[in-house]
Short mmCIF file of C-alpha atoms in Angstrom, two decimals:
data_model
loop_
_atom_site.label_atom_id
_atom_site.label_comp_id
_atom_site.label_asym_id
_atom_site.label_seq_id
_atom_site.Cartn_x
_atom_site.Cartn_y
_atom_site.Cartn_z
CA UNK A 1 0.00 0.00 0.00
CA UNK A 2 2.80 2.44 0.79
CA UNK A 3 3.68 4.44 -2.31
CA UNK A 4 6.72 6.66 -2.18
CA UNK A 5 7.24 9.19 0.60
CA UNK A 6 3.73 10.47 1.30
CA UNK A 7 1.22 8.38 -0.65
CA UNK A 8 -0.83 5.21 -0.43
CA UNK A 9 -2.04 3.10 -3.34
CA UNK A 10 -5.29 1.54 -2.13
CA UNK A 11 -5.34 -2.22 -2.70
CA UNK A 12 -9.13 -2.46 -2.39
CA UNK A 13 -10.24 0.95 -3.69
CA UNK A 14 -13.45 2.11 -2.00
CA UNK A 15 -16.31 3.18 -4.23
CA UNK A 16 -18.31 6.39 -3.95
CA UNK A 17 -21.88 5.19 -3.47
CA UNK A 18 -23.60 8.51 -2.91
CA UNK A 19 -22.72 12.20 -2.83
CA UNK A 20 -24.75 15.29 -1.99
CA UNK A 21 -24.15 19.03 -2.29
CA UNK A 22 -26.16 21.49 -0.18
CA UNK A 23 -25.58 25.23 -0.66
CA UNK A 24 -26.90 28.76 -0.32
CA UNK A 25 -28.54 31.00 -2.90
CA UNK A 26 -25.32 32.70 -4.06
CA UNK A 27 -23.82 29.32 -4.93
CA UNK A 28 -27.07 28.30 -6.57
CA UNK A 29 -26.90 31.36 -8.81
CA UNK A 30 -23.37 30.46 -9.92
CA UNK A 31 -22.20 28.34 -12.86
CA UNK A 32 -22.58 25.08 -10.89
CA UNK A 33 -26.08 25.78 -9.58
CA UNK A 34 -27.72 23.12 -11.74
CA UNK A 35 -25.46 20.46 -10.24
CA UNK A 36 -26.40 21.10 -6.60
CA UNK A 37 -28.83 18.83 -4.76
CA UNK A 38 -30.35 21.41 -2.44
CA UNK A 39 -30.25 25.21 -2.58
CA UNK A 40 -31.66 27.35 0.22
CA UNK A 41 -32.92 30.85 -0.51
CA UNK A 42 -32.67 31.54 3.23
CA UNK A 43 -29.00 31.88 4.35
CA UNK A 44 -30.11 30.92 7.85
CA UNK A 45 -31.74 27.72 6.59
CA UNK A 46 -34.65 28.42 8.93
CA UNK A 47 -32.39 28.61 12.00
CA UNK A 48 -31.66 31.46 14.40
CA UNK A 49 -27.89 31.70 14.02
CA UNK A 50 -25.29 31.32 11.27
CA UNK A 51 -23.64 28.49 13.16
CA UNK A 52 -26.92 26.59 13.50
CA UNK A 53 -27.50 27.11 9.78
CA UNK A 54 -24.17 25.49 8.97
CA UNK A 55 -24.90 22.60 11.32
CA UNK A 56 -28.22 22.08 9.53
CA UNK A 57 -26.42 22.02 6.17
CA UNK A 58 -24.20 19.20 7.41
CA UNK A 59 -27.17 17.22 8.65
CA UNK A 60 -29.08 17.60 5.38
CA UNK A 61 -26.06 16.74 3.23
CA UNK A 62 -25.28 13.65 5.33
CA UNK A 63 -28.82 12.33 4.99
CA UNK A 64 -29.09 13.15 1.29
CA UNK A 65 -25.87 11.31 0.48
CA UNK A 66 -27.06 8.29 2.44
CA UNK A 67 -30.40 8.32 0.62
CA UNK A 68 -28.63 8.42 -2.75
CA UNK A 69 -26.45 5.50 -1.65
CA UNK A 70 -29.52 3.54 -0.56
CA UNK A 71 -28.23 3.32 3.02
CA UNK A 72 -29.22 4.49 6.50
CA UNK A 73 -27.23 5.74 9.47
CA UNK A 74 -27.31 2.20 10.88
CA UNK A 75 -25.13 1.08 7.97
CA UNK A 76 -22.36 3.59 8.68
CA UNK A 77 -19.34 2.55 10.70
CA UNK A 78 -17.68 5.97 10.91
CA UNK A 79 -18.16 9.63 10.04
CA UNK A 80 -15.20 11.83 9.09
CA UNK A 81 -16.18 15.50 9.11
CA UNK A 82 -15.13 19.04 9.88
CA UNK A 83 -15.72 22.75 9.43
CA UNK A 84 -13.99 26.09 10.06
CA UNK A 85 -15.57 27.00 13.38
CA UNK A 86 -14.08 26.76 16.86
CA UNK A 87 -14.46 23.28 18.39
CA UNK A 88 -16.04 22.14 15.10
CA UNK A 89 -19.46 23.22 16.32
CA UNK A 90 -21.13 22.91 12.92
CA UNK A 91 -20.03 19.29 12.80
CA UNK A 92 -20.74 18.36 16.40
CA UNK A 93 -24.19 19.93 16.52
CA UNK A 94 -25.09 18.98 12.96
CA UNK A 95 -24.14 15.31 13.09
CA UNK A 96 -24.95 14.38 16.69
CA UNK A 97 -28.43 13.28 15.67
CA UNK A 98 -27.01 10.62 13.33
CA UNK A 99 -25.62 8.62 16.26
CA UNK A 100 -22.60 7.41 14.27
CA UNK A 101 -19.00 7.26 15.63
CA UNK A 102 -17.29 10.46 14.54
CA UNK A 103 -13.76 11.56 13.75
CA UNK A 104 -13.93 15.36 13.94
CA UNK A 105 -11.30 16.88 11.65
CA UNK A 106 -9.71 20.27 11.11
CA UNK A 107 -7.58 20.89 8.07
CA UNK A 108 -8.95 24.35 7.33
CA UNK A 109 -10.26 24.37 3.74
CA UNK A 110 -8.43 21.10 3.00
CA UNK A 111 -10.74 19.22 5.38
CA UNK A 112 -12.68 17.38 2.65
CA UNK A 113 -9.41 15.91 1.39
CA UNK A 114 -8.43 14.82 4.88
CA UNK A 115 -11.88 13.32 5.51
CA UNK A 116 -11.92 11.40 2.22
CA UNK A 117 -8.38 10.12 2.82
CA UNK A 118 -9.18 8.66 6.22
CA UNK A 119 -12.62 7.38 5.21
CA UNK A 120 -11.07 5.58 2.21
CA UNK A 121 -8.19 4.06 4.19
CA UNK A 122 -10.63 2.76 6.80
CA UNK A 123 -12.56 0.84 4.15
CA UNK A 124 -9.47 -0.32 2.26
CA UNK A 125 -8.07 -1.76 5.50
CA UNK A 126 -11.25 -3.75 6.13
CA UNK A 127 -12.14 -1.87 9.30
CA UNK A 128 -15.39 -0.50 7.89
CA UNK A 129 -17.93 -1.49 5.26
CA UNK A 130 -19.38 2.00 4.86
CA UNK A 131 -18.06 5.43 5.86
CA UNK A 132 -19.10 9.00 5.17
CA UNK A 133 -16.93 12.10 4.65
CA UNK A 134 -18.24 15.66 4.99
CA UNK A 135 -17.00 19.25 5.12
CA UNK A 136 -18.86 22.54 5.35
CA UNK A 137 -18.46 26.30 5.56
CA UNK A 138 -20.81 29.28 5.71
CA UNK A 139 -19.98 32.78 4.53
CA UNK A 140 -21.49 34.52 7.54
CA UNK A 141 -20.19 32.13 10.21
CA UNK A 142 -16.68 32.30 8.72
CA UNK A 143 -16.68 36.11 8.54
CA UNK A 144 -17.81 36.18 12.16
CA UNK A 145 -15.11 33.69 13.19
CA UNK A 146 -12.14 35.06 11.26
CA UNK A 147 -12.71 38.57 9.93
CA UNK A 148 -15.25 41.33 10.55
CA UNK A 149 -18.92 41.62 11.56
CA UNK A 150 -20.97 41.74 8.36
CA UNK A 151 -22.52 45.05 9.37
CA UNK A 152 -19.04 46.61 9.38
CA UNK A 153 -19.09 46.67 5.57
CA UNK A 154 -15.31 46.44 5.17
CA UNK A 155 -13.74 46.77 1.74
CA UNK A 156 -12.24 43.64 0.20
CA UNK A 157 -9.15 43.65 -2.07
CA UNK A 158 -9.15 41.73 -5.34
CA UNK A 159 -7.04 38.94 -3.83
CA UNK A 160 -9.75 38.17 -1.25
CA UNK A 161 -12.02 35.17 -1.74
CA UNK A 162 -15.66 34.61 -0.79
CA UNK A 163 -16.37 31.82 1.70
CA UNK A 164 -18.78 29.33 0.17
CA UNK A 165 -22.01 28.60 2.00
CA UNK A 166 -22.26 24.88 1.42
CA UNK A 167 -21.64 21.33 2.52
CA UNK A 168 -20.57 18.29 0.52
CA UNK A 169 -21.01 14.72 1.74
CA UNK A 170 -19.69 11.47 0.24
CA UNK A 171 -20.63 7.91 1.24
CA UNK A 172 -17.96 5.29 0.59
CA UNK A 173 -18.40 1.54 0.36
CA UNK A 174 -16.50 -1.52 -0.75
CA UNK A 175 -18.17 -1.81 -4.15
CA UNK A 176 -21.08 -0.67 -6.30
CA UNK A 177 -20.20 2.89 -7.34
CA UNK A 178 -19.25 4.50 -10.65
CA UNK A 179 -16.19 6.30 -9.21
CA UNK A 180 -13.60 4.94 -6.80
CA UNK A 181 -10.68 6.28 -4.77
CA UNK A 182 -7.50 4.50 -5.87
CA UNK A 183 -4.86 6.46 -3.97
CA UNK A 184 -4.11 9.33 -1.63
CA UNK A 185 -1.22 11.70 -1.07
CA UNK A 186 -1.02 13.38 2.33
CA UNK A 187 0.34 16.90 2.32
CA UNK A 188 2.71 18.52 4.77
CA UNK A 189 2.62 22.02 6.22
CA UNK A 190 4.30 24.50 3.87
CA UNK A 191 4.96 28.10 4.96
CA UNK A 192 6.59 30.66 2.67
CA UNK A 193 5.95 33.57 4.99
CA UNK A 194 2.65 34.99 3.66
CA UNK A 195 0.89 37.13 6.29
CA UNK A 196 -1.95 38.71 4.30
CA UNK A 197 -5.23 37.11 5.43
CA UNK A 198 -6.92 38.71 2.43
CA UNK A 199 -4.73 36.65 0.10
CA UNK A 200 -5.30 33.07 1.17
CA UNK A 201 -4.66 31.82 -2.36
CA UNK A 202 -1.03 32.91 -2.19
CA UNK A 203 -0.66 31.27 1.24
CA UNK A 204 -2.04 27.93 0.05
CA UNK A 205 -0.45 27.73 -3.40
CA UNK A 206 2.98 26.52 -2.13
CA UNK A 207 1.34 23.62 -0.28
CA UNK A 208 -0.64 22.69 -3.40
CA UNK A 209 2.51 22.80 -5.52
CA UNK A 210 4.37 20.63 -3.02
CA UNK A 211 1.51 18.11 -2.94
CA UNK A 212 1.32 17.86 -6.73
CA UNK A 213 5.07 17.33 -7.05
CA UNK A 214 5.04 14.66 -4.34
CA UNK A 215 2.10 12.87 -5.95
CA UNK A 216 3.82 12.78 -9.35
CA UNK A 217 7.02 11.47 -7.77
CA UNK A 218 5.33 8.88 -5.55
CA UNK A 219 3.22 7.40 -8.35
CA UNK A 220 5.88 7.95 -11.03
CA UNK A 221 3.52 9.78 -13.38
CA UNK A 222 3.33 13.07 -15.27
CA UNK A 223 0.52 15.66 -15.14
CA UNK A 224 -0.90 14.12 -18.34
CA UNK A 225 -1.76 11.01 -16.32
CA UNK A 226 -4.74 12.98 -14.99
CA UNK A 227 -7.63 14.37 -17.00
CA UNK A 228 -7.95 17.10 -14.37
CA UNK A 229 -5.83 18.31 -11.47
CA UNK A 230 -8.32 20.13 -9.25
CA UNK A 231 -7.30 22.38 -6.37
CA UNK A 232 -9.70 23.43 -3.65
CA UNK A 233 -9.86 27.19 -3.36
CA UNK A 234 -6.77 28.98 -4.58
CA UNK A 235 -8.82 31.43 -6.66
CA UNK A 236 -7.37 33.37 -9.57
CA UNK A 237 -4.43 34.79 -7.61
CA UNK A 238 -3.47 31.46 -6.05
CA UNK A 239 -3.89 29.63 -9.34
CA UNK A 240 -1.33 31.89 -11.01
CA UNK A 241 1.07 31.38 -8.10
CA UNK A 242 0.63 27.59 -8.27
CA UNK A 243 1.30 27.41 -12.00
CA UNK A 244 4.38 29.63 -11.66
CA UNK A 245 5.78 27.63 -8.73
CA UNK A 246 5.46 24.38 -10.65
CA UNK A 247 6.96 25.89 -13.80
CA UNK A 248 10.06 26.71 -11.76
CA UNK A 249 10.34 22.96 -11.13
CA UNK A 250 9.85 22.12 -14.80
CA UNK A 251 6.24 20.97 -14.37
CA UNK A 252 3.35 22.33 -16.45
CA UNK A 253 -0.24 21.73 -15.36
CA UNK A 254 -2.00 24.52 -17.26
CA UNK A 255 -3.81 22.07 -19.55
CA UNK A 256 -5.10 19.96 -16.64
CA UNK A 257 -5.61 22.46 -13.85
CA UNK A 258 -8.97 23.55 -12.50
CA UNK A 259 -9.74 25.34 -9.24
CA UNK A 260 -13.02 24.88 -7.36
CA UNK A 261 -12.89 28.47 -6.12
CA UNK A 262 -12.82 29.75 -9.69
CA UNK A 263 -15.52 27.40 -10.95
CA UNK A 264 -18.18 27.89 -8.29
CA UNK A 265 -18.86 31.61 -8.90
CA UNK A 266 -19.21 33.79 -11.98
CA UNK A 267 -16.41 36.33 -11.64
CA UNK A 268 -18.12 38.83 -13.94
CA UNK A 269 -21.54 38.92 -12.30
CA UNK A 270 -21.17 37.77 -8.69
CA UNK A 271 -18.54 40.14 -7.28
CA UNK A 272 -16.56 37.48 -5.45
CA UNK A 273 -13.16 38.94 -6.29
CA UNK A 274 -10.57 36.12 -6.64
CA UNK A 275 -13.19 33.37 -6.28
CA UNK A 276 -14.60 31.06 -3.64
CA UNK A 277 -13.04 29.52 -0.53
CA UNK A 278 -13.95 27.60 2.61
CA UNK A 279 -14.31 23.90 3.43
CA UNK A 280 -17.55 23.84 1.50
CA UNK A 281 -15.96 25.14 -1.70
CA UNK A 282 -14.12 21.98 -2.75
CA UNK A 283 -16.67 19.69 -1.06
CA UNK A 284 -19.65 21.15 -2.94
CA UNK A 285 -17.79 21.28 -6.25
CA UNK A 286 -16.71 17.66 -5.86
CA UNK A 287 -20.13 16.34 -4.91
CA UNK A 288 -22.13 18.48 -7.29
CA UNK A 289 -19.92 18.78 -10.36
CA UNK A 290 -16.71 16.74 -10.48
CA UNK A 291 -18.24 13.36 -9.64
CA UNK A 292 -21.03 13.84 -12.18
CA UNK A 293 -18.49 14.63 -14.89
CA UNK A 294 -16.67 11.44 -13.98
CA UNK A 295 -19.80 9.32 -13.84
CA UNK A 296 -20.58 10.45 -17.39
CA UNK A 297 -17.11 9.46 -18.51
CA UNK A 298 -16.06 13.00 -19.42
CA UNK A 299 -13.11 12.65 -17.02
CA UNK A 300 -11.76 9.25 -16.12
CA UNK A 301 -8.98 10.12 -13.69
CA UNK A 302 -8.85 13.20 -11.44
CA UNK A 303 -6.38 14.36 -8.80
CA UNK A 304 -8.57 16.22 -6.29
CA UNK A 305 -6.59 18.51 -3.96
CA UNK A 306 -8.50 20.50 -1.31
CA UNK A 307 -6.24 23.26 0.02
CA UNK A 308 -6.17 24.90 3.45
CA UNK A 309 -4.75 28.01 5.14
CA UNK A 310 -3.86 27.20 8.75
CA UNK A 311 -4.55 30.50 10.43
CA UNK A 312 -6.67 31.70 13.34
CA UNK A 313 -7.70 34.94 15.03
CA UNK A 314 -4.98 34.44 17.60
CA UNK A 315 -2.12 33.67 15.24
CA UNK A 316 -3.09 36.58 12.97
CA UNK A 317 -3.22 39.06 15.85
CA UNK A 318 0.17 37.84 17.05
CA UNK A 319 1.69 38.57 13.65
CA UNK A 320 2.25 34.96 12.65
CA UNK A 321 2.49 33.76 9.06
CA UNK A 322 -0.17 31.65 7.32
CA UNK A 323 0.99 28.06 6.79
CA UNK A 324 -0.74 26.05 4.09
CA UNK A 325 -1.61 22.40 3.64
CA UNK A 326 -3.17 20.27 0.89
CA UNK A 327 -4.41 16.69 0.64
CA UNK A 328 -4.62 14.73 -2.61
CA UNK A 329 -7.24 12.15 -3.60
CA UNK A 330 -6.97 10.09 -6.80
CA UNK A 331 -10.44 9.52 -8.26
CA UNK A 332 -10.95 7.04 -11.09
CA UNK A 333 -13.97 6.07 -13.16
CA UNK A 334 -14.93 2.47 -12.55
#
C-alpha cells in the first residue's frame, strides 16, 4: 500500500456510493447551480444563528448522500467530518443526531481531502464497510469567526475570496459505485511567509505545488496522467502562483488544472473577487460537479486537492504567518 514518501495506493479501492451538495442561494446562482442537490434561498436555513444554519447544512447533506447510496445511518461505521468553526461546532451539533461514531477533523479548507483520505483508508483496510466524509463552511459564520462583523461593511481587495455557504457529503463503500478512490497523497505544512489574510490563495499555493510534485514522484507519473488536477480554493491569484511555482520545477499543469474556487462563482456577475473559498468550496464542487463529470465518462482520472490556510484569530493578531496544507485524492472512473 505504501507508495513513495507520502502516498498510499489503495489495494481495495473504495467506491463512492452517494454524494450530496447542499448550498446557499449565491452558490445556486453560480455556474454550478444546476449540479447542486439542495439550494436554500434563506441563508439561515430556517435557523436562528449562522452556526446553527451550517450545522443544519451538514445534517441535510449527510442524509441526502445516504439516501442516494440507498443506506441508512445504521449502515455507517464511521463519520469523518469538519468545518472552520471553533471546536467544530457545525459538525458536532449537525451530526450528533445521526448517532454514528465520529472523527472530527480540522484541516482548514483542506478538510474534505483529509476526511476522504481517512474514510477511504478505513474501508481499504477492512475496518469499515461504509463510511461518510463531509465538510462545510458558511460565509457569515466564517466572517464572524475570522474577519469582521458583516454590518461593518469592510472593503475587500481583489485577492480576497468569498467563503462558500455549502456542505458536501460522500458515502464510501466496498463496491457498487461508478467512481472509486484508488490512492491518496497526504500533504505537509508549507509556509513561505505569507501574512496577508486577504490573500489566502497565495498562502495555500505553495502547499498545493508541493503536494502535486510529491504525488507525481510517488506514483511515477506526469501531469498528463490525470484528465484534471483540481485544487480546492486557490482562486485566480493562487492559481497563477501555483502554475508559476510548478513551472520553476519544470512541471506544467496549465492544460489539466482547474480550481473549485474559480468554478463555483461567476467572476463577472457575482462580485466574489478572486473566487470562492472555505471547506464547503471543494466539497460542494466535488459532490455536485466533479463526480457527475466522472460518472458520465467526461473525465476518467482526477487528482482532487483540497487546500487549506492554517490561520486563526490568535495567530493573525500575534503577527504569525499563514501556513498552508493540501491533501490529494486520486479519483478514477470504474
